[in-house]
Coordinates of C-alpha atoms and ligand atoms in Angstrom, one line a residue:
M1 CA 0.0 9.1 -10.5
E2 CA -1.9 12.2 -11.4
F3 CA -4.0 14.0 -8.9
L4 CA -7.3 13.4 -10.9
E5 CA -6.4 9.7 -11.3
E6 CA -5.9 9.5 -7.5
I7 CA -9.4 10.8 -6.9
R8 CA -10.9 8.6 -9.6
R9 CA -9.5 5.5 -8.1
R10 CA -10.8 6.1 -4.5
R11 CA -13.9 4.5 -2.9
T12 CA -14.7 5.6 0.6
F13 CA -17.7 3.8 2.1
G14 CA -19.2 2.5 5.3
I15 CA -20.9 -0.9 6.0
I16 CA -24.0 -0.5 8.2
S17 CA -26.3 -3.0 9.8
H18 CA -28.2 -4.0 12.8
P19 CA -25.8 -5.8 15.2
D20 CA -25.2 -9.4 14.3
A21 CA -26.3 -9.2 10.7
G22 CA -22.7 -9.8 9.6
K23 CA -21.0 -6.4 9.2
T24 CA -17.8 -7.5 10.9
T25 CA -17.7 -10.7 8.9
L26 CA -18.3 -9.0 5.6
T27 CA -15.6 -6.4 6.4
E28 CA -13.1 -9.1 7.1
K29 CA -14.0 -10.9 3.9
L30 CA -13.6 -7.8 1.9
L31 CA -10.1 -7.3 3.4
L32 CA -9.4 -10.9 2.6
Y33 CA -10.2 -10.5 -1.0
G34 CA -8.4 -7.2 -1.1
G35 CA -5.3 -9.1 0.1
A36 CA -5.1 -6.8 3.1
I37 CA -5.2 -9.8 5.5
Q38 CA -4.4 -13.5 4.9
E39 CA -6.8 -15.0 7.4
A40 CA -10.2 -14.0 8.6
G41 CA -10.4 -13.4 12.3
A42 CA -7.4 -11.1 12.2
V43 CA -9.4 -8.0 12.4
K44 CA -11.8 -7.5 15.2
S45 CA -14.1 -4.6 14.6
N46 CA -15.2 -2.1 17.1
K47 CA -18.4 -4.1 17.8
I48 CA -20.4 -4.0 20.9
K49 CA -23.5 -6.0 21.0
K50 CA -26.9 -5.8 22.6
G51 CA -27.6 -3.6 25.6
A52 CA -26.1 -5.4 28.5
T53 CA -24.0 -3.4 31.0
S54 CA -21.3 -6.0 30.6
D55 CA -20.8 -4.6 27.2
F56 CA -19.3 -1.6 28.8
M57 CA -16.1 -3.4 29.7
E58 CA -16.1 -4.6 26.2
I59 CA -16.2 -1.0 25.0
E60 CA -13.1 -0.2 26.9
R61 CA -11.3 -3.3 25.5
Q62 CA -12.4 -2.5 22.0
R63 CA -11.5 1.1 22.3
G64 CA -7.9 0.0 22.2
I65 CA -8.3 -1.5 18.8
S66 CA -11.0 0.7 17.5
V67 CA -8.5 3.3 16.3
A68 CA -7.0 0.6 14.1
T69 CA -10.4 -0.4 12.8
S70 CA -11.7 3.2 12.4
V71 CA -10.5 3.2 8.8
L72 CA -9.5 0.1 6.9
A73 CA -7.8 0.9 3.7
F74 CA -6.6 -1.4 1.0
N75 CA -6.0 -1.6 -2.7
Y76 CA -8.0 -3.9 -4.9
Q77 CA -7.4 -3.9 -8.7
N78 CA -5.8 -0.6 -8.4
I79 CA -8.8 0.9 -6.6
K80 CA -8.0 2.4 -3.2
I81 CA -10.7 1.3 -0.9
N82 CA -11.4 3.1 2.4
I83 CA -13.8 1.3 4.7
L84 CA -15.0 3.5 7.6
D85 CA -16.0 1.6 10.7
T86 CA -19.5 2.3 12.1
P87 CA -20.5 1.0 15.5
G88 CA -23.7 -1.1 15.4
H89 CA -24.7 -0.6 19.0
K90 CA -27.7 1.8 19.2
D91 CA -26.2 3.8 22.1
F92 CA -23.4 4.8 19.7
A93 CA -25.7 5.6 16.9
E94 CA -24.6 9.2 16.9
D95 CA -21.0 8.1 16.2
T96 CA -22.3 6.2 13.2
F97 CA -24.3 9.1 12.0
R98 CA -21.3 11.3 12.1
T99 CA -19.2 8.7 10.2
L100 CA -21.9 8.7 7.5
T101 CA -21.0 12.3 6.8
A102 CA -17.6 11.1 5.7
V103 CA -18.6 8.3 3.3
D104 CA -19.4 8.5 -0.4
S105 CA -21.6 5.3 -0.3
V106 CA -22.7 2.5 1.9
I107 CA -23.3 -1.2 1.9
V108 CA -26.2 -2.3 4.1
V109 CA -26.1 -5.8 5.4
I110 CA -29.4 -7.6 6.1
D111 CA -29.8 -10.9 7.9
V112 CA -31.9 -13.1 5.6
A113 CA -33.8 -14.5 8.5
K114 CA -34.4 -11.3 10.4
G115 CA -35.0 -8.9 7.6
V116 CA -35.3 -5.3 8.4
E117 CA -34.3 -4.5 12.1
E118 CA -34.5 -1.4 14.2
Q119 CA -30.9 -0.1 13.6
T120 CA -31.1 -0.8 9.9
E121 CA -34.2 1.3 9.6
K122 CA -32.6 4.3 11.4
L123 CA -29.4 4.2 9.5
V124 CA -30.9 3.7 6.1
D125 CA -33.2 6.6 6.9
V126 CA -30.2 8.9 7.3
C127 CA -28.6 7.6 4.1
R128 CA -31.8 8.1 2.2
M129 CA -32.2 11.6 3.5
R130 CA -28.6 12.4 2.4
K131 CA -29.0 10.6 -0.9
I132 CA -26.1 8.4 -0.2
P133 CA -25.8 5.6 -2.7
I134 CA -26.7 2.3 -1.1
I135 CA -25.9 -1.3 -2.1
V136 CA -27.9 -4.0 -0.1
F137 CA -26.1 -7.3 0.8
I138 CA -28.5 -10.0 2.0
N139 CA -26.4 -12.2 4.2
K140 CA -26.5 -15.7 5.7
L141 CA -28.1 -17.5 2.8
D142 CA -26.6 -20.7 4.1
R143 CA -29.3 -20.5 6.8
E144 CA -33.1 -20.8 6.5
G145 CA -34.6 -17.4 6.1
K146 CA -37.3 -15.4 4.5
D147 CA -38.4 -16.0 0.9
A148 CA -36.4 -13.7 -1.4
F149 CA -39.3 -11.9 -2.8
D150 CA -41.0 -11.4 0.6
L151 CA -37.7 -10.0 1.9
L152 CA -37.3 -7.6 -1.1
D153 CA -40.9 -6.5 -0.5
E154 CA -40.1 -5.9 3.2
L155 CA -37.0 -3.9 2.4
E156 CA -38.9 -1.7 -0.1
K157 CA -41.8 -1.1 2.3
K158 CA -39.9 -0.6 5.6
L159 CA -36.8 1.2 4.2
G160 CA -38.4 3.1 1.4
L161 CA -35.9 1.8 -1.1
R162 CA -36.3 1.2 -4.8
L163 CA -34.5 -2.1 -5.3
S164 CA -32.8 -3.7 -8.3
P165 CA -31.6 -7.2 -7.6
L166 CA -28.2 -7.8 -9.3
S167 CA -28.1 -11.4 -8.0
F168 CA -30.7 -14.0 -7.0
P169 CA -30.4 -17.0 -4.7
I170 CA -31.0 -20.6 -5.8
G171 CA -32.6 -22.2 -2.8
M172 CA -31.7 -21.3 0.8
G173 CA -30.4 -22.8 4.0
Y174 CA -30.0 -26.6 3.7
N175 CA -31.0 -26.3 0.1
F176 CA -28.8 -23.4 -0.8
K177 CA -27.3 -24.2 -4.2
G178 CA -25.8 -20.9 -5.3
I179 CA -26.4 -17.5 -6.7
Y180 CA -27.4 -16.3 -10.2
N181 CA -25.4 -13.2 -10.9
I182 CA -27.8 -11.0 -12.9
W183 CA -25.0 -8.4 -13.3
K184 CA -22.6 -10.8 -15.0
K185 CA -25.2 -13.3 -16.2
N186 CA -23.7 -16.4 -14.7
V187 CA -24.2 -18.9 -11.9
N188 CA -21.9 -19.3 -8.9
L189 CA -22.4 -22.7 -7.2
F190 CA -22.2 -22.8 -3.4
E191 CA -19.8 -25.1 -1.6
S192 CA -19.4 -24.7 2.1
S193 CA -15.7 -23.7 1.7
N194 CA -12.8 -23.1 3.9
K195 CA -14.3 -20.2 5.7
Q196 CA -11.0 -18.6 6.7
K197 CA -9.3 -18.5 3.4
K198 CA -10.1 -16.8 0.1
T199 CA -11.3 -19.3 -2.5
D200 CA -10.3 -18.8 -6.1
A201 CA -12.2 -21.8 -7.5
F202 CA -15.2 -20.2 -9.0
N203 CA -17.8 -22.2 -10.7
Y204 CA -19.2 -19.7 -13.0
L205 CA -21.8 -21.3 -15.4
T206 CA -24.3 -19.8 -17.7
L207 CA -28.0 -20.7 -17.3
E208 CA -27.8 -22.8 -20.4
N209 CA -24.9 -25.0 -19.3
H210 CA -26.2 -28.5 -19.1
N211 CA -24.1 -29.4 -16.1
L212 CA -26.2 -26.9 -14.2
I213 CA -29.3 -29.1 -14.2
K214 CA -27.3 -32.0 -12.8
V215 CA -26.1 -30.0 -9.8
V216 CA -29.2 -27.9 -9.2
G217 CA -31.9 -30.2 -10.3
K218 CA -34.7 -29.5 -12.8
S219 CA -37.3 -28.1 -10.4
M220 CA -34.9 -25.6 -8.8
L221 CA -33.6 -24.5 -12.1
D222 CA -37.2 -24.0 -13.3
D223 CA -37.9 -22.0 -10.1
L224 CA -34.9 -19.9 -10.7
K225 CA -35.9 -19.1 -14.3
E226 CA -39.3 -18.2 -13.2
S227 CA -37.9 -16.0 -10.4
L228 CA -35.6 -14.3 -12.9
E229 CA -38.5 -13.5 -15.2
L230 CA -40.3 -12.0 -12.2
V231 CA -37.3 -10.0 -11.2
Q232 CA -37.1 -8.7 -14.7
G233 CA -40.8 -7.9 -14.9
V234 CA -41.3 -6.3 -11.5
Y235 CA -38.0 -4.6 -10.5
P236 CA -36.5 -1.6 -12.3
K237 CA -33.4 -2.3 -14.4
F238 CA -30.2 -1.3 -12.8
K239 CA -29.0 2.1 -13.9
Q240 CA -25.8 3.4 -12.4
K241 CA -27.0 7.0 -12.6
D242 CA -30.1 6.3 -10.5
Y243 CA -27.9 4.4 -7.9
L244 CA -25.5 7.3 -7.7
E245 CA -28.3 9.7 -7.2
G246 CA -29.7 7.6 -4.4
D247 CA -32.8 6.7 -6.3
L248 CA -32.1 3.0 -6.9
Q249 CA -30.4 0.4 -4.7
P250 CA -28.8 -2.8 -6.2
V251 CA -29.2 -6.0 -4.1
F252 CA -26.7 -8.9 -3.7
F253 CA -27.3 -12.2 -1.9
G254 CA -24.6 -14.3 -0.3
S255 CA -23.0 -15.6 2.8
A256 CA -20.2 -13.6 4.3
L257 CA -19.1 -16.3 6.6
N258 CA -18.7 -18.8 3.7
N259 CA -17.0 -16.2 1.5
F260 CA -19.9 -16.6 -0.8
G261 CA -21.1 -13.7 -3.0
V262 CA -18.5 -11.4 -1.5
Q263 CA -16.2 -11.2 -4.5
E264 CA -19.2 -10.5 -6.8
L265 CA -20.2 -7.8 -4.4
L266 CA -16.7 -6.3 -4.4
D267 CA -16.2 -6.5 -8.1
C268 CA -19.5 -4.8 -8.8
F269 CA -18.8 -2.3 -6.0
I270 CA -15.6 -1.0 -7.5
E271 CA -17.2 -0.7 -10.8
I272 CA -20.3 1.2 -9.8
A273 CA -19.7 2.9 -6.5
P274 CA -18.9 6.6 -6.5
S275 CA -15.4 8.1 -6.2
P276 CA -15.1 11.0 -3.8
Q277 CA -18.1 13.4 -4.1
P278 CA -18.4 17.1 -3.8
K279 CA -19.6 18.5 -0.4
I280 CA -21.5 21.5 0.6
A281 CA -19.8 24.1 2.7
D282 CA -21.8 27.1 3.8
N283 CA -23.3 28.0 0.4
R284 CA -20.7 26.7 -2.0
L285 CA -20.3 23.1 -3.3
I286 CA -16.6 22.1 -3.0
H287 CA -15.4 19.7 -5.6
P288 CA -12.7 17.1 -4.9
E289 CA -10.8 18.2 -8.0
E290 CA -10.2 21.7 -6.7
K291 CA -6.5 22.4 -6.2
D292 CA -6.9 23.9 -2.7
F293 CA -7.1 21.5 0.2
S294 CA -10.1 21.2 2.5
G295 CA -11.5 18.7 4.9
F296 CA -13.4 18.2 8.1
V297 CA -13.2 16.4 11.4
F298 CA -15.8 13.7 11.8
K299 CA -14.4 11.7 14.7
I300 CA -12.0 12.2 17.6
H301 CA -10.3 9.5 19.6
A302 CA -8.7 10.5 22.9
N303 CA -6.5 9.1 25.5
M304 CA -5.8 5.7 24.0
D305 CA -2.6 5.7 26.0
P306 CA -3.1 7.0 29.6
N307 CA 0.6 8.0 29.7
H308 CA 0.3 10.3 26.8
R309 CA -2.6 12.7 26.6
D310 CA -2.9 11.9 22.9
R311 CA -5.9 12.5 20.7
L312 CA -6.4 11.6 17.1
A313 CA -8.7 13.7 15.0
F314 CA -10.0 11.9 11.9
I315 CA -10.2 14.2 8.9
K316 CA -12.0 13.4 5.7
I317 CA -10.3 15.1 2.8
V318 CA -12.8 16.7 0.5
S319 CA -10.7 18.6 -2.0
G320 CA -7.0 19.1 -3.0
E321 CA -4.0 17.4 -1.6
F322 CA -3.1 17.2 2.1
K323 CA 0.6 17.4 2.7
R324 CA 2.7 16.8 5.8
N325 CA 4.4 19.8 7.4
T326 CA 2.3 22.2 5.5
P327 CA 0.3 24.9 7.4
Y328 CA -3.4 24.6 7.1
Y329 CA -6.1 27.0 8.2
H330 CA -8.3 26.0 11.2
V331 CA -11.4 27.9 10.3
R332 CA -13.1 28.0 13.7
L333 CA -9.9 29.0 15.6
K334 CA -8.8 31.3 12.8
K335 CA -5.2 30.1 12.9
N336 CA -2.7 28.0 10.9
I337 CA -1.6 24.6 12.1
K338 CA 1.1 22.3 10.7
F339 CA 1.1 18.5 11.2
S340 CA 4.4 16.7 11.3
S341 CA 3.1 13.2 11.6
P342 CA -0.3 12.7 9.9
N343 CA -1.4 9.1 9.9
A344 CA -2.9 7.1 7.1
F345 CA -4.6 3.8 7.8
F346 CA -3.9 0.5 6.0
A347 CA -5.9 -2.4 7.2
E348 CA -4.8 -2.9 10.8
K349 CA -1.8 -0.6 10.6
K350 CA -1.4 3.1 10.7
K351 CA 1.6 4.9 9.3
I352 CA 2.8 8.4 8.7
I353 CA 2.2 9.7 5.2
D354 CA 3.5 12.7 3.2
I355 CA 0.5 13.2 1.0
S356 CA -3.2 12.2 0.9
Y357 CA -6.0 12.7 -1.6
P358 CA -9.7 13.4 -1.6
G359 CA -11.6 10.5 -0.2
D360 CA -8.8 9.6 2.2
I361 CA -9.0 9.8 5.9
V362 CA -6.1 11.2 7.8
G363 CA -5.5 10.9 11.5
L364 CA -4.0 14.0 13.0
H365 CA -2.4 14.2 16.5
D366 CA -4.2 16.8 18.4
T367 CA -3.5 18.6 21.6
G368 CA -7.0 20.0 22.0
N369 CA -7.5 22.1 18.9
F370 CA -10.2 20.1 17.3
I371 CA -13.9 19.4 17.9
I372 CA -16.1 17.3 15.7
G373 CA -17.3 19.3 12.7
D374 CA -14.2 21.5 12.5
T375 CA -13.0 22.5 9.0
L376 CA -9.4 22.7 7.8
T377 CA -8.5 24.5 4.5
S378 CA -5.7 25.9 2.5
G379 CA -6.8 29.4 3.7
E380 CA -10.4 29.7 2.5
Q381 CA -13.0 30.7 5.1
I382 CA -15.5 27.9 4.7
Q383 CA -17.3 25.6 7.1
Y384 CA -18.5 22.2 6.2
K385 CA -22.1 21.5 7.1
G386 CA -23.9 18.3 7.9
I387 CA -22.6 17.2 11.3
P388 CA -25.5 18.4 13.4
R389 CA -26.0 17.4 17.1
F390 CA -29.4 15.9 17.8
S391 CA -31.4 16.2 20.9
P392 CA -30.2 13.5 23.3
E393 CA -32.6 11.0 24.8
H394 CA -31.3 10.9 28.4
F395 CA -30.4 13.7 30.7
R396 CA -28.6 13.8 34.0
F397 CA -27.0 16.3 36.2
I398 CA -23.3 15.6 36.6
N399 CA -21.9 16.3 40.1
N400 CA -18.3 16.5 41.3
D401 CA -17.6 13.7 43.8
D402 CA -14.1 14.9 44.8
P403 CA -13.8 18.6 45.5
M404 CA -10.0 18.4 45.2
K405 CA -10.4 17.3 41.5
A406 CA -12.7 20.0 40.2
K407 CA -10.2 21.1 37.5
Q408 CA -9.6 17.5 36.3
L409 CA -13.4 16.9 36.1
N410 CA -14.0 20.0 34.0
K411 CA -11.1 19.2 31.7
G412 CA -12.4 15.6 31.4
I413 CA -15.9 16.7 30.7
N414 CA -14.8 19.2 28.1
Q415 CA -12.6 16.7 26.3
L416 CA -15.1 13.9 26.3
M417 CA -17.7 16.3 24.8
D418 CA -15.2 17.4 22.1
E419 CA -15.0 13.7 21.2
G420 CA -18.7 13.5 20.8
V421 CA -19.3 11.0 23.6
A422 CA -22.3 13.0 24.9
Q423 CA -23.5 16.6 25.0
L424 CA -23.1 19.1 27.7
F425 CA -25.7 21.7 28.7
T426 CA -25.1 24.4 31.3
L427 CA -28.2 25.7 33.1
N428 CA -28.6 29.5 32.8
L429 CA -30.1 29.8 36.2
N430 CA -27.4 28.3 38.3
G431 CA -24.6 27.0 36.0
R432 CA -25.3 23.4 36.9
K433 CA -24.0 21.0 34.3
V434 CA -26.3 18.5 32.5
I435 CA -25.1 15.6 30.4
G436 CA -27.3 14.4 27.6
T437 CA -26.8 11.0 25.9
V438 CA -28.3 8.8 23.2
G439 CA -28.2 5.7 25.4
I440 CA -27.7 5.1 29.1
L441 CA -24.6 3.1 28.5
Q442 CA -22.7 6.4 27.9
F443 CA -23.2 7.6 31.5
E444 CA -21.1 4.6 32.6
V445 CA -18.6 5.2 29.9
I446 CA -18.2 8.8 31.0
K447 CA -17.9 7.9 34.7
Y448 CA -15.3 5.3 34.0
R449 CA -13.3 7.4 31.6
L450 CA -13.3 10.5 33.9
K451 CA -11.9 8.3 36.6
H452 CA -9.3 6.4 34.6
E453 CA -8.2 9.1 32.2
Y454 CA -8.6 12.3 34.4
G455 CA -8.5 11.0 37.9
A456 CA -11.9 12.7 38.5
K457 CA -14.9 11.3 40.3
C458 CA -18.5 12.1 39.4
T459 CA -22.0 11.1 40.3
F460 CA -25.1 11.5 38.2
E461 CA -28.5 12.7 39.2
N462 CA -31.7 12.1 37.2
L463 CA -33.2 15.0 35.5
N464 CA -36.6 14.9 33.9
V465 CA -36.1 16.2 30.4
Y466 CA -38.0 15.1 27.3
K467 CA -36.0 16.9 24.6
A468 CA -33.4 19.6 24.2
C469 CA -34.5 22.1 21.7
W470 CA -32.2 24.6 20.0
I471 CA -33.9 28.0 19.9
S472 CA -34.0 30.5 17.1
V473 CA -35.9 33.8 16.8
S474 CA -35.9 36.4 14.1
N475 CA -36.4 39.3 16.5
Q476 CA -34.4 39.1 19.7
E477 CA -36.2 42.2 21.0
S478 CA -39.7 40.9 20.6
I479 CA -41.9 40.9 23.7
N480 CA -43.0 37.4 23.0
Y481 CA -39.3 36.2 23.1
K482 CA -38.5 38.2 26.2
E483 CA -41.5 36.7 28.0
F484 CA -40.3 33.3 27.0
L485 CA -36.9 33.9 28.5
K486 CA -38.5 35.1 31.7
V487 CA -41.1 32.4 32.1
K488 CA -38.9 29.5 31.1
K489 CA -35.8 30.7 32.9
K490 CA -35.6 27.5 34.9
F491 CA -35.5 25.4 31.7
L492 CA -33.0 27.3 29.7
A493 CA -29.4 26.3 29.2
K494 CA -26.4 26.8 26.8
D495 CA -24.9 24.1 24.8
K496 CA -21.1 23.7 24.5
I497 CA -20.7 26.4 22.0
G498 CA -23.1 28.8 23.7
Q499 CA -26.3 28.2 21.7
L500 CA -29.5 28.7 23.6
I501 CA -31.4 25.5 24.6
Y502 CA -34.8 24.9 25.9
L503 CA -35.0 21.7 28.0
A504 CA -38.6 20.7 27.6
D505 CA -39.7 18.4 30.4
S506 CA -42.6 16.8 28.5
P507 CA -44.1 16.7 25.0
F508 CA -47.0 18.6 26.5
S509 CA -44.9 21.5 27.7
L510 CA -43.1 21.7 24.4
Q511 CA -46.4 21.8 22.6
M512 CA -47.6 24.6 24.9
A513 CA -44.5 26.6 24.5
E514 CA -44.8 26.3 20.7
Q515 CA -48.3 27.6 20.9
K516 CA -47.6 30.4 23.4
Y517 CA -44.5 31.6 21.7
P518 CA -45.2 31.6 18.0
E519 CA -42.2 33.9 17.3
I520 CA -39.8 31.3 18.4
D521 CA -38.6 28.2 16.4
F522 CA -37.8 25.1 18.4
H523 CA -35.4 22.7 16.7
F524 CA -34.4 19.1 17.6
T525 CA -31.0 19.6 15.9
S526 CA -28.2 22.1 16.2
E527 CA -28.1 22.8 12.5
F528 CA -31.2 24.6 11.3
Ligands
G4P1 P1 -22.0 -7.7 13.2 O1 -20.6 -7.2 13.0 O2 -23.0 -7.1 12.2 O3 -22.5 -7.6 14.6 O4 -22.1 -9.2 12.9 P2 -20.9 -10.3 12.8 O5 -20.1 -10.2 11.6 O6 -20.2 -10.3 14.1 O7 -21.8 -11.6 12.7 C1 -22.7 -12.0 13.7 C2 -22.8 -13.5 13.8 O8 -23.3 -14.0 12.5 C3 -21.4 -14.2 14.0 O9 -21.6 -15.3 14.7 C4 -21.0 -14.6 12.5 O10 -20.2 -15.7 12.5 C5 -22.4 -14.9 11.9 N1 -22.4 -14.8 10.5 C6 -21.9 -13.8 9.7 N2 -22.2 -14.1 8.4 C7 -22.8 -15.3 8.4 C8 -23.2 -16.1 7.3 O11 -23.1 -15.8 6.1 N3 -23.8 -17.3 7.6 C9 -24.0 -17.7 8.9 N4 -24.5 -18.8 9.2 N5 -23.5 -16.9 10.0 C10 -22.9 -15.7 9.7 P3 -21.4 -15.4 16.3 O12 -21.6 -16.8 16.6 O13 -22.2 -14.4 16.9 O14 -19.9 -15.0 16.4 P4 -18.6 -15.8 16.1 O15 -18.3 -16.5 17.3 O16 -18.8 -16.6 14.8 O17 -17.6 -14.7 15.8

């Protein structure tokens, strides 16, 4: 197949949702329809629910399979689909944000009864900011939930979306009769089917079909017709261009658990969703069709097997072809590296591949060369942007609890930070190490992994920090800046790559610093 055709037939996307909305179930059902698995339940996603500490052991258990579910690739109607797994748990939100830099579109799953939830809001915000095309799937229609119009209203208001329903439910919960597919102009009637197997028996009828009234009943059919008129009158007509530009979001209704509405979603998805998109690097837009290879690391998995210090760096290919045993240029390290066994991912399996194309994710065995955000190219000196680090929410000193194992501790901390588990700040004053995390669960993860993977022991000590701010100043020699460095000495640190950080202990002190040192810019993210 030709290079351009390979690009055209790829769809790389993520499914995002608040935990429990049905992301895992929908992923499984998509795999089922794609023929990648025969029975649902075969794939367990990297899902960790709620905030309980008991989740932590679950994380460890899941980590073993999360490499397999990091990318789920399959072919459907000659389209190569790459689903990128995104953890739903809020303490791992940063992992999800990073994964979103590697997708070309997303599907957002909403629970019909719960509507917009906290994580949905945060994740959709990021997608909207980055203009990522979004399809909305409203799930669990077999249960009682919110009125369809109220829910669409809520989605528009809370998520700032401009919706265009491409399907519409007929009833709901106990009275759920089916879906009118606005996209294909037919009705799909609901039967609570064999949930584990794909059903081929579709019941597609047009609105005019006189059997429809027998099944649905006159009053529900009249309601549907009225609703469809309202949809037509109130919501913008679907235009693929608007969707691709992130200005319009098509909506589907269904029940992932019952395999209902999933095939409609998939069929429409492969038709409208974008193939691999160009990406900005420094000041140049890199197009997938360019001959020269380039890609970036958005995820690192380490130490899956304690007997081998193995790490897998996940690279999204942005342009050109990636070939096995070919030297590629590691931009940050300024050196060429060859990969003898790059992995591609197919549903639950990974296997060594000789060639990959834009849109694909390749897993590279790494001996410590990569950190998240690294760029690989055929030789060009470019750096992909868009994987910033954000100010963490929780900060603690990390102390060595076993003086004999200082080396192991340092190595462990460094590697876990490369993986993006948390962020490390080193105080200018005394070199003490501070770990910053998004959720407190990560401190336990770090402690556990340092012990089990590096044989090191640590303790944490609370530190009162409100935000970590990256500092920039146009004139390093200015008196104002020099005074800041002197007065705030106690609160200054370096991040892992040596950028200067101000650890503000309260919103008030940050505000005061901003007022007192107008020549300095304080940023909540590492890319400014
Ligand atoms: P998540 O990955 O977004 O966290 O959600 P997941 O798919 O695990 O789904 C959360 C729960 O919602 C699961 O039930 C799942 O079976 C259920 N669910 C998903 N889709 C539907 C649907 O269309 N209708 C109904 N009624 N339920 C749905 P659980 O009891 O938490 O887990 P399980 O024991 O079924 O795995």
